[in-house]
Coordinates of C-alpha atoms and ligand atoms in Angstrom, one line a residue:
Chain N
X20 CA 19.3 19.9 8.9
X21 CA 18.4 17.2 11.1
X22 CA 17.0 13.8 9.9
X23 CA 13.0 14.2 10.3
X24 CA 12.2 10.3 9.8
X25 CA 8.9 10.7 11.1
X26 CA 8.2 14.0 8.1
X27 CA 8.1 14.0 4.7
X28 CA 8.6 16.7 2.2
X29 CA 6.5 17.9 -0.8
X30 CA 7.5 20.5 -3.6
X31 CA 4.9 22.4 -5.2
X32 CA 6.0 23.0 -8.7
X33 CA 3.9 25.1 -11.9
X34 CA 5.0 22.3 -14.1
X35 CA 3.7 22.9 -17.9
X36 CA 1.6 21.1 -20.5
X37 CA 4.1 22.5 -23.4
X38 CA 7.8 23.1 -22.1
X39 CA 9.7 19.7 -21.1
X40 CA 12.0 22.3 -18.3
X41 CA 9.3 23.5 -16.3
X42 CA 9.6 20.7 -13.8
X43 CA 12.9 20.2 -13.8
X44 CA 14.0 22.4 -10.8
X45 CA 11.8 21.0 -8.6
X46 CA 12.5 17.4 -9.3
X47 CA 16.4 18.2 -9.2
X48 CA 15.7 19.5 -6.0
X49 CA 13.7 17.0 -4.4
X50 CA 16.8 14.1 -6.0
X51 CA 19.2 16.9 -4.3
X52 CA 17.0 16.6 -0.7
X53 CA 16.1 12.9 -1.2
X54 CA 19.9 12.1 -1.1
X55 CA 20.4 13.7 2.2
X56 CA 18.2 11.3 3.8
X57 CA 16.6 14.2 6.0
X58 CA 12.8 13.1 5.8
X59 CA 11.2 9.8 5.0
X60 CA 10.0 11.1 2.1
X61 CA 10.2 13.3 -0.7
X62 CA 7.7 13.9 -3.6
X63 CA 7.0 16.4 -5.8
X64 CA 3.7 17.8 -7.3
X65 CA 2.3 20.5 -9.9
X66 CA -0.7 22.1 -11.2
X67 CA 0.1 21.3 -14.7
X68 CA 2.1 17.7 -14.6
X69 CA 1.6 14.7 -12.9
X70 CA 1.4 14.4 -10.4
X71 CA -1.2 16.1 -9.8
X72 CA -2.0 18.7 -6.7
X73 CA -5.0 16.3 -5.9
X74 CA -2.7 13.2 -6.5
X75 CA -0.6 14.4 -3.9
X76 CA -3.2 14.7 -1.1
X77 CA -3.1 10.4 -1.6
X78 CA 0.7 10.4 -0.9
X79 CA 2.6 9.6 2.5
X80 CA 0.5 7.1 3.7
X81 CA 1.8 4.9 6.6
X82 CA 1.3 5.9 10.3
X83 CA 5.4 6.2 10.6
X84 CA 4.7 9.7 8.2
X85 CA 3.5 12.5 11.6
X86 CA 4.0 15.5 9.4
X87 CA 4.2 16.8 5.5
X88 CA 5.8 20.1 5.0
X89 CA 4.4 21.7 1.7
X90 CA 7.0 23.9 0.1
X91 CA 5.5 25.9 -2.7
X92 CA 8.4 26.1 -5.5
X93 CA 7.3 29.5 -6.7
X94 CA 9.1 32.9 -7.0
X95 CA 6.4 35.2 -4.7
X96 CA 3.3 34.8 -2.7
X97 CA 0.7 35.0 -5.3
X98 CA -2.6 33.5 -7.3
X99 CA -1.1 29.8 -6.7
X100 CA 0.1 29.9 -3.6
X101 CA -2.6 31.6 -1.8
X102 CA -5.5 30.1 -3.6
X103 CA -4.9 26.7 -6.0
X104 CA -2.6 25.0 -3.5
X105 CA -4.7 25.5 -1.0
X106 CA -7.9 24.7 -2.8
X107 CA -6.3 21.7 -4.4
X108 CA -4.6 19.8 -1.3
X109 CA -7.6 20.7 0.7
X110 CA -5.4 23.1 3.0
X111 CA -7.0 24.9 5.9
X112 CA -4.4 27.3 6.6
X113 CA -1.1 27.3 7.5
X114 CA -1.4 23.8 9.6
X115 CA -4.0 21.5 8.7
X116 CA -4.5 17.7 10.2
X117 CA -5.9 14.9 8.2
X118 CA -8.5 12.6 9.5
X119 CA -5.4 10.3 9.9
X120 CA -3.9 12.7 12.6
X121 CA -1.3 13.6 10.0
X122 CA -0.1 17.3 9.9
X123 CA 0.2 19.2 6.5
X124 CA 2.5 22.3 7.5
X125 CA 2.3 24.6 4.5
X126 CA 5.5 26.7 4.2
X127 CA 6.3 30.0 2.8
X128 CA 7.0 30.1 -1.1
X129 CA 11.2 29.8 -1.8
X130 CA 11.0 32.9 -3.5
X131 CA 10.3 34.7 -0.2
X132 CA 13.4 33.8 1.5
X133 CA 15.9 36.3 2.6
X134 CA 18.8 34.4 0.6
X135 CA 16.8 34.7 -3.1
X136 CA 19.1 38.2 -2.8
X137 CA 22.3 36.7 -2.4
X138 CA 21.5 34.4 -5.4
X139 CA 20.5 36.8 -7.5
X140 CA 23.6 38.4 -7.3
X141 CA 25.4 35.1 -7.6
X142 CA 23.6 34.7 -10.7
X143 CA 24.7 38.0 -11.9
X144 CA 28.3 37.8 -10.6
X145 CA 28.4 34.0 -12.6
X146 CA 27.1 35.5 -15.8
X147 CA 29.5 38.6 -16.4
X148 CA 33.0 36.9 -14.8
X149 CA 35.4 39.9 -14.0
X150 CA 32.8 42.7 -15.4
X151 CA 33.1 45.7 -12.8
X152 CA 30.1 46.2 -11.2
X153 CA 30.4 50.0 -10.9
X154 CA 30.1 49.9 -15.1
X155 CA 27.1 47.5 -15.1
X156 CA 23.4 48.0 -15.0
X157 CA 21.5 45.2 -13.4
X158 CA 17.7 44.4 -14.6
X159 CA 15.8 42.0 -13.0
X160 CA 12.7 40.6 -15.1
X161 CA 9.5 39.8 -13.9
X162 CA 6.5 38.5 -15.9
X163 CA 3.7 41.6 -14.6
X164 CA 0.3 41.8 -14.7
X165 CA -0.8 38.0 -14.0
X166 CA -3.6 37.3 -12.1
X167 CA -3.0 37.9 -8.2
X168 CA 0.7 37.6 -9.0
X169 CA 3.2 39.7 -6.4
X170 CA 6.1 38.4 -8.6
X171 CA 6.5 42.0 -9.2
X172 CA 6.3 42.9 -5.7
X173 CA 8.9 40.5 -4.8
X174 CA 11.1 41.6 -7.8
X175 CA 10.7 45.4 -6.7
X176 CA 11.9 44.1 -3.2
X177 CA 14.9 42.6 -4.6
X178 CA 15.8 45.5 -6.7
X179 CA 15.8 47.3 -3.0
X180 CA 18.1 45.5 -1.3
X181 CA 20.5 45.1 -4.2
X182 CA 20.4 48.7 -4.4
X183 CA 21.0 49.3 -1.0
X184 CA 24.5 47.3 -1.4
X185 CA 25.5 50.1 -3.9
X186 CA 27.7 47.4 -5.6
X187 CA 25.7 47.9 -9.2
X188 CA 25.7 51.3 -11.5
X189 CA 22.2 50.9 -11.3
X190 CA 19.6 48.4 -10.6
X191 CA 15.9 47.9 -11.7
X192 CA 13.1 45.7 -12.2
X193 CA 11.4 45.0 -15.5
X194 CA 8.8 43.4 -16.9
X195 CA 7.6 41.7 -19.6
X196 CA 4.1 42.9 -20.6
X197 CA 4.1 46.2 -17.9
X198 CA 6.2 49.0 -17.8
X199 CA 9.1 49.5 -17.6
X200 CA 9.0 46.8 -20.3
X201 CA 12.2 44.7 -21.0
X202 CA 12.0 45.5 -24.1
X203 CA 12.9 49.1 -23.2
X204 CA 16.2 48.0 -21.8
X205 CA 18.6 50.4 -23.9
X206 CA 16.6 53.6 -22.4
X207 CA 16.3 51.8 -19.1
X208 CA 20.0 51.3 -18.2
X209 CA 22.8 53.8 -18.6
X210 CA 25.7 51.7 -18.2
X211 CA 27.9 49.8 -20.7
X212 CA 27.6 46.7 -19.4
X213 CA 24.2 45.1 -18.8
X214 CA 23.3 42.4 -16.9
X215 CA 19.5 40.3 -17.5
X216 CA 18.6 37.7 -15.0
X217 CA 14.9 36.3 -15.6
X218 CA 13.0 36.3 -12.2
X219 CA 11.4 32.9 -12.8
X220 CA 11.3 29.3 -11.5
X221 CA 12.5 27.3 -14.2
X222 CA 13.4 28.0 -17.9
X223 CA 11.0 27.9 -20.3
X224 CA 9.7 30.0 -23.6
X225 CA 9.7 33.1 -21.6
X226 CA 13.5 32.8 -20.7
X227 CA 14.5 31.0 -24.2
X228 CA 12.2 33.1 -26.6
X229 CA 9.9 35.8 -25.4
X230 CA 12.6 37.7 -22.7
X231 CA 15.8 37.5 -25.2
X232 CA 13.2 38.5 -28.3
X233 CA 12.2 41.4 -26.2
X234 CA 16.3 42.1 -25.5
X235 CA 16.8 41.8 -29.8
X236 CA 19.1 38.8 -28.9
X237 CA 18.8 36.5 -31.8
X238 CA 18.0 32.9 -31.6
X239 CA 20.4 30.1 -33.1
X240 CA 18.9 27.3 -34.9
X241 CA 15.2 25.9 -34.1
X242 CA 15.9 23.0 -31.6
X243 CA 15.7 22.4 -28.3
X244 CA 19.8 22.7 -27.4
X245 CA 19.4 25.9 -29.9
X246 CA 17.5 27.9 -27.3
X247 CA 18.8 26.2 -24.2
X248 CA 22.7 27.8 -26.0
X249 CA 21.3 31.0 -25.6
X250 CA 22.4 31.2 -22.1
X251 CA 26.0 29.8 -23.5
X252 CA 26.7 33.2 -25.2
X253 CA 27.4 36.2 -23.2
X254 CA 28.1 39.1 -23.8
X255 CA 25.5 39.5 -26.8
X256 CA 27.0 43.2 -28.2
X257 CA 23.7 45.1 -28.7
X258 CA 23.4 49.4 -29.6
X259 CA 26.9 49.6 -27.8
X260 CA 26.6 47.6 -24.9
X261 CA 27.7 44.1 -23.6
X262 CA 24.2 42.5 -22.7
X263 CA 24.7 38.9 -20.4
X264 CA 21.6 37.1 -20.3
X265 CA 21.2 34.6 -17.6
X266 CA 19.3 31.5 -17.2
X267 CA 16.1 31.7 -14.6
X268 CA 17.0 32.1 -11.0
X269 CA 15.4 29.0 -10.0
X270 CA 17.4 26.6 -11.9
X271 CA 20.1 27.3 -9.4
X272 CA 20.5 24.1 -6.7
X273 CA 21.1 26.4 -4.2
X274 CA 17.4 26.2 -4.3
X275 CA 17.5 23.1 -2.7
X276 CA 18.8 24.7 0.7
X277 CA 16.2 27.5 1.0
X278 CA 13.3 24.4 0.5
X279 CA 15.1 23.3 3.5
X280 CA 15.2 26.7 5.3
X281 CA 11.7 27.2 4.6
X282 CA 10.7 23.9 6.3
X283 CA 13.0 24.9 9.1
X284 CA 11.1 28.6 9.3
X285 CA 7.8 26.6 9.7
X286 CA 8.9 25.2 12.9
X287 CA 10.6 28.0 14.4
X288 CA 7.5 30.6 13.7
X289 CA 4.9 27.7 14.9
X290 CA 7.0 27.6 17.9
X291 CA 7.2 31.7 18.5
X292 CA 3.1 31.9 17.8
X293 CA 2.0 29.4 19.7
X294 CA 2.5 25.6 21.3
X295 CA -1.2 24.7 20.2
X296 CA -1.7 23.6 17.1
X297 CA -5.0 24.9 16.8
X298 CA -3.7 28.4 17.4
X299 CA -1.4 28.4 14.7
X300 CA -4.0 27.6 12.4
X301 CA -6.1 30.9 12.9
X302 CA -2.5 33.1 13.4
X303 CA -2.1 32.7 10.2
X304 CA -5.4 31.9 8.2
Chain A
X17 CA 9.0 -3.3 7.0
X18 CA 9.1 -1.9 3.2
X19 CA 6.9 0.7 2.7
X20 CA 3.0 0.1 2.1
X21 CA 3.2 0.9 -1.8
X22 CA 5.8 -1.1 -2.1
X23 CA 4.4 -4.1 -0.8
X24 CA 1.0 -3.4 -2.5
X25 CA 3.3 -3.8 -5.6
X26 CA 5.2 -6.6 -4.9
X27 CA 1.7 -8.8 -4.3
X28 CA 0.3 -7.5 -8.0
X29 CA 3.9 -8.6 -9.5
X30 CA 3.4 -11.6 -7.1
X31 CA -0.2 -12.6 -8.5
X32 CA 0.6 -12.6 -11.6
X33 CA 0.2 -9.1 -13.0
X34 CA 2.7 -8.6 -16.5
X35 CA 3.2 -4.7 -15.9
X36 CA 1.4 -1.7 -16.0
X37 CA 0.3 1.0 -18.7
X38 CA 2.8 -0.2 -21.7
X39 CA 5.5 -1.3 -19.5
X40 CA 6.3 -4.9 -19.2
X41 CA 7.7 -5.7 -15.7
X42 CA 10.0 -9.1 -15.7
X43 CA 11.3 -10.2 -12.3
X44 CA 14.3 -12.4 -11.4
X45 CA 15.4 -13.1 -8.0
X46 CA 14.0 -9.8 -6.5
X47 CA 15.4 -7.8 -9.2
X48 CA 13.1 -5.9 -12.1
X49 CA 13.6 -5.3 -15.8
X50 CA 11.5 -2.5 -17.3
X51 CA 11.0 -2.7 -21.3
X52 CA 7.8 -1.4 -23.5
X53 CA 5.5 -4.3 -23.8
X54 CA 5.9 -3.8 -27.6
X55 CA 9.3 -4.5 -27.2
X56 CA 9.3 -7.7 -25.1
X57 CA 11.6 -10.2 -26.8
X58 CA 13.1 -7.9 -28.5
X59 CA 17.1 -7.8 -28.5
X60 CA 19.2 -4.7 -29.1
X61 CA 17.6 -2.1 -26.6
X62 CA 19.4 0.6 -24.6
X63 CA 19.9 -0.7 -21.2
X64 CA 19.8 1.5 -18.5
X65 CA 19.8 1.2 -14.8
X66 CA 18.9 4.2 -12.6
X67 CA 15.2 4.5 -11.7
X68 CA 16.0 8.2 -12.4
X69 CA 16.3 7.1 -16.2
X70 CA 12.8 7.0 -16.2
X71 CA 12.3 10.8 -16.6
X72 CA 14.0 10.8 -19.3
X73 CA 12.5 7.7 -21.2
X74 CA 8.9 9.3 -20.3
X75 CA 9.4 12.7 -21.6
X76 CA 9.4 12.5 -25.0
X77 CA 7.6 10.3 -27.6
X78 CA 8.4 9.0 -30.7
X79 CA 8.7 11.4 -32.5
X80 CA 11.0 13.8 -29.7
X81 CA 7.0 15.8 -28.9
X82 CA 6.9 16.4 -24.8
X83 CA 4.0 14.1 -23.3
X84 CA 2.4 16.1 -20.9
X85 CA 0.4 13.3 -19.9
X86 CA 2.3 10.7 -18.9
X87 CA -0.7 7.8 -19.1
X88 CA -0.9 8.8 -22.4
X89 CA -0.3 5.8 -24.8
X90 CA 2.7 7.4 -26.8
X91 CA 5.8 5.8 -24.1
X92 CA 8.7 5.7 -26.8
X93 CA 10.1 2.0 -27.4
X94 CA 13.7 1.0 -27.8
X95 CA 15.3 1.4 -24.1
X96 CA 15.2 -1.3 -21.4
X97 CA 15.6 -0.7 -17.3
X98 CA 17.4 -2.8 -14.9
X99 CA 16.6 -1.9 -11.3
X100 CA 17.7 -4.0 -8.2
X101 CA 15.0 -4.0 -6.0
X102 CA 11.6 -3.3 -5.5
X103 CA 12.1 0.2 -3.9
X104 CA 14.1 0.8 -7.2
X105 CA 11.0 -0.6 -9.2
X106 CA 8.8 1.8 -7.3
X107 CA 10.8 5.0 -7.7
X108 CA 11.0 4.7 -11.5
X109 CA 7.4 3.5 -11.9
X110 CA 6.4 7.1 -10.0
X111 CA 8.6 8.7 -12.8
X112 CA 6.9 6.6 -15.6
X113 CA 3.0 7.3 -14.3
X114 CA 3.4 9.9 -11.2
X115 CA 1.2 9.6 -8.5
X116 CA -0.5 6.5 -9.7
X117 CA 0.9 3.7 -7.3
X118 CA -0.5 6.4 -4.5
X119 CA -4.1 6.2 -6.3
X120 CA -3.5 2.3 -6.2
X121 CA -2.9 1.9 -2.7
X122 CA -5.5 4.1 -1.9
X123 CA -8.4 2.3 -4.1
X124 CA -6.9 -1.3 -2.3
X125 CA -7.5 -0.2 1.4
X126 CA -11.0 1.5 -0.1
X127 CA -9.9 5.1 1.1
X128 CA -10.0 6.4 -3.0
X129 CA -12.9 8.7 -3.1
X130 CA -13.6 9.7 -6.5
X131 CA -14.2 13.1 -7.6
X132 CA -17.3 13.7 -9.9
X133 CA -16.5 16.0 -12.9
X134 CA -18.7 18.5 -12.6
X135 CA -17.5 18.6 -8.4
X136 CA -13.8 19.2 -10.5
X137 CA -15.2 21.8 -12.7
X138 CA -17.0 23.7 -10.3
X139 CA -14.0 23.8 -8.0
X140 CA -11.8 25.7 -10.7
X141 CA -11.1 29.2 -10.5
X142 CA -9.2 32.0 -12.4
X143 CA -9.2 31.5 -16.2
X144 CA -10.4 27.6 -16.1
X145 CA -13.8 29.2 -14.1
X146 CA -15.6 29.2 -17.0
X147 CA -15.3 25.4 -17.8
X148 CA -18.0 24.6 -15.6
X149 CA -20.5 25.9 -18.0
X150 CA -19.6 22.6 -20.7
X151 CA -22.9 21.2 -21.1
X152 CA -23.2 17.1 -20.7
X153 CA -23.3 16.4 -23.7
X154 CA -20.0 18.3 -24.7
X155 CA -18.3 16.7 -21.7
X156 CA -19.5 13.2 -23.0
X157 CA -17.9 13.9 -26.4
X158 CA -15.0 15.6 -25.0
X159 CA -14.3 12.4 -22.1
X160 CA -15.0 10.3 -25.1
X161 CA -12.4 11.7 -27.4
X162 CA -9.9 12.9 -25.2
X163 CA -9.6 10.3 -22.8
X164 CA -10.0 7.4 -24.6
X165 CA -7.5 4.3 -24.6
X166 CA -6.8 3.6 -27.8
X167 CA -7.1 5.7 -30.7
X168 CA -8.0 8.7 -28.9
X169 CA -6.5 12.5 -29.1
X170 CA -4.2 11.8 -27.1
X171 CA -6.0 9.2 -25.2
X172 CA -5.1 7.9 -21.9
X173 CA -4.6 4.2 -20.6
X174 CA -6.2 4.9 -17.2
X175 CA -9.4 3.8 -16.0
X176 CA -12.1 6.1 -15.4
X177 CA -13.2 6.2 -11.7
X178 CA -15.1 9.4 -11.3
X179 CA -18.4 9.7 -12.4
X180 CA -20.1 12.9 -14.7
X181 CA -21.9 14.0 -11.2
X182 CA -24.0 13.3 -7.9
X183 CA -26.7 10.9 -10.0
X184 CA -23.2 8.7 -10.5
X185 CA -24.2 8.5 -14.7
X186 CA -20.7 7.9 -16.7
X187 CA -18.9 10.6 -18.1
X188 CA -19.5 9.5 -21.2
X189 CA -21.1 7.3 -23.0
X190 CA -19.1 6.8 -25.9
X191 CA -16.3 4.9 -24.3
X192 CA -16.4 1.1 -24.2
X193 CA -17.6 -0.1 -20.5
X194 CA -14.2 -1.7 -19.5
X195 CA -12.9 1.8 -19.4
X196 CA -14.4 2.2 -16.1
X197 CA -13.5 -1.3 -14.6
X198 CA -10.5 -1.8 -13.0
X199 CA -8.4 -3.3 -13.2
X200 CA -8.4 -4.0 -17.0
X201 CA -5.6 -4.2 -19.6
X202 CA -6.6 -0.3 -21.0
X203 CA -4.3 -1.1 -23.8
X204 CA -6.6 -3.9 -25.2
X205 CA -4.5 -7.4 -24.6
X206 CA -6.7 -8.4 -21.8
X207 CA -3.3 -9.1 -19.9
X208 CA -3.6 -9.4 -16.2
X209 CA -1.8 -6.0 -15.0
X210 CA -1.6 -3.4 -12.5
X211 CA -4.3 -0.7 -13.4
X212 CA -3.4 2.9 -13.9
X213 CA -6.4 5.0 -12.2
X214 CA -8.3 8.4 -13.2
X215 CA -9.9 9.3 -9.5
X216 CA -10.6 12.8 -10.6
X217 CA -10.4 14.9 -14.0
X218 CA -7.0 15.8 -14.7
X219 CA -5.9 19.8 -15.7
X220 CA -5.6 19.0 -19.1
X221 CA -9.2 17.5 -19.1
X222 CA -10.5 20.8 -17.4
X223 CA -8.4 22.6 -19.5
X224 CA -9.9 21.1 -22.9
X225 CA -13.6 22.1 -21.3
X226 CA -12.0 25.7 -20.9
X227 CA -11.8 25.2 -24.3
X228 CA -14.5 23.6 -25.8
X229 CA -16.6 26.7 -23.9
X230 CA -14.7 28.8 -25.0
X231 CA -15.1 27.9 -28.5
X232 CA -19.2 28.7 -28.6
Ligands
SF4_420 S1 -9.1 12.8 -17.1 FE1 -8.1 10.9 -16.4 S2 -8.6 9.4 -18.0 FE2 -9.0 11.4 -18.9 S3 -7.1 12.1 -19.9 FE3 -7.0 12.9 -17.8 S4 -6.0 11.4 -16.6 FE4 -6.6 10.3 -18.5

């Protein structure tokens, strides 16, 4: 991507109150962008950490700074980013201007770009080494039921195209409080081998504790590293079958890239809908 | 020319200020030497030298619990930071207390607008909604307990800028009047240093009122 010295950059993360990993993706990605030197800035900001949503509407300050591109760091269109972000960084839409004359330019979530696919698979392909795909049964697991959340939209999606391939015995989404529950995995899948990869941002009690609890994996020891090795030991052998359990999908530093793309698919859609700025504003609100 | 927060820090360090929060800020020929204030003096702690350290240092206290609020007054002790320059200085001070040297400049060119409390709970939606209905008096004993500066659950070492509503009364009044002046040494030395500021309820405050109404 080309150096955007007069833009800045800012990841919008969950973050959490209770698990010390939530953030981490997004702040490994912003070090990962930061080191390219593509924008004159790069922050980060969540609903639950500091800083703050609101904290983040004071950042970027200096007239060199024309634009901030606002990547949400969230697997699916949902609750957050289609109401708190906005609400919180007093976003008008798609492109908003400060008082300043500075542009916000709110992008799509990562979790909507085309490449999440390929990664998934990745994920999939890096957990089970050598493990024919014709003898493997892929689930993909959502959380279900939040408020407002498409998460399992966007997981049904992805279980389409991966489908489509024809690569996998079989392929699915689950969830983990709507059916078809995770926990239901034995009846779910047919083949021997069984591949799990959690549909989430960043790792947290739902990918250390709740998802393997619902899989009958059993945890090692009570500390931190204890339920961070759970990812460490594929295959788990469970009623028959070789179960690999992989870490969430957004821990991957590919993720850094499609922040990237998604800044660059701002641009290009501004410049399809309209040259006004105004225009863009009520394409898309 | 450096960047504006930068420079807003460099005259604080300049005038005189010590540090900020509990971290004592030496400076030697343009270069920076982080330690705990309660450690100043102190020989045998872990030096370190990337402002990326900081993330690290400021995740757990004590004890190895996750500090979800980094202004909290629970920074572990033990570790010192050597950082080159001031750019350096400013990148791990926005890991130690994020967003805070934004909030700084912001009050210093008089463009920080405050956000009163009940403007913060009525703007909530979803399952925090319902924190709007904490009456005044419940907010006064929550602000009072919960963001307190020394001795509080967990307390917080910022100083209170918003205001309970539109009539501009304090939050609460429980908490000692310097809480709201800034800048002021929030961790009771009455040391000149560079003030960490509250412009608007943080989540976890709402999310104690969610609570606390909840609870009836
Ligand atoms: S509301 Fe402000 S002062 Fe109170 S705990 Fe949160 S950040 Fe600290």
């Amino acid at each position: 991507m080309p150096a955007r010295l007069d833009a800045a950059l800012l990841i919008a993360g969950h973050g959490s109150t209770v698990n010390p990993d939530s953030s981490a993706p997004s702040l490994a990605q912003a070090q990962a962008i930061r080191e390219q030197e593509i924008f004159r800035e790069v922050a980060c900001c969540f609903w639950k950490e500091e800083p703050s949503f609101r904290d983040a509407r004071l950042f970027f300050d200096g007239p060199e700074i024309r634009a901030v591109f606002v990547v949400p760091n969230f697997i699916s269109e949902g609750y957050f980013t289609q109401t708190v972000i906005p609400r919180e960084l007093e976003l008008a839409g798609r492109l908003t201007t400060r008082p300043n004359g500075q542009l916000w330019k709110y992008c799509a979530p990562v979790g909507n770009h085309s490449a999440v696919t390929d990664l998934l698979l990745q994920r999939a392909r890096e957990i089970a080494p050598g493990v024919p795909k014709s003898e493997t049964s892929l689930l993909i697991v959502g959380h279900g039921t939040s408020l407002n959340d498409q998460s399992a939209v966007a997981a049904k999606r992805e279980v389409e195209k991966i489908a489509a391939l024809g690569r996998y015995a079989s392929v699915q989404s689950a969830y983990m409080e709507e059916p078809p529950l995770i926990a239901d995995w034995v009846s779910l899948t047919t083949a021997p081998n069984v591949v799990v990869v959690p549909f989430f941002i960043s790792d947290g009690l739902h990918s250390y504790e709740d998802i393997p609890g619902l899989l009958g994996i059993e945890r090692e020891g009570d500390t931190a590293a204890g339920a961070r090795a759970i990812f460490q030991r594929s295959p788990h052998r469970l009623h028959d079958r070789n179960l690999y359990y992989a870490s969430a999908l957004g821990t991957a530093p590919e993720f850094a890239r499609i922040i990237l793309e998604q800044v660059a698919a701002f641009d290009e859609a501004a410049l399809d809908l309209a040259p006004i700025a105004e225009t863009v504003i009520s394409a898309h609100s | 020319m450096p960047p504006p927060i930068e420079r807003v820090l460099s005259d604080w360090i300049a005038s005189g200020a010590r540090g900020i929060g509990q971290i004592l800020i030496a400076e030697r020929e343009g270069e920076f030497t982080l330690c705990h204030r309660d450690d100043e003096g102190r020989d045998g702690l872990a030096a370190r030298n990337s402002p990326n350290d900081a993330v690290e240092i400021a995740k757990f206290d004590e004890e190895g619990n996750y500090r979800p609020l980094k202004t909290a007054p629970n920074l572990r002790r033990g570790w010192c930071l050597e950082l080159p320059d001031i750019s350096a200085l400013r990148e791990a001070l926005d890991f130690f207390y994020p967003g805070r040297l934004a909030a700084l400049l912001a009050w210093e060119r008089n463009r920080l607008h405050p956000t009163p409390l009940r403007e913060t709970l009525r703007r909530q939606t979803g399952m925090y909604r319902v924190a709007a209905h904490v009456t005044d008096g419940e907010a006064d004993a929550l602000v009072s307990r919960f963001c307190r500066s020394q001795g509080g659950a967990p307390g917080c070492l910022r100083t209170i800028l918003w205001a309970r509503d539109e009539t501009k009364a304090r939050p609460s009044t429980r908490l000692p009047l310097d809480k709201f002046i800034a800048p002021g040494d929030q961790t009771g030395r009455g040391e000149q240093v560079i003030p960490l500021l509250c412009q608007e309820a943080c989540n976890l405050l709402v999310a104690e009122a969610q609570r606390v109404v909840k609870a009836e």
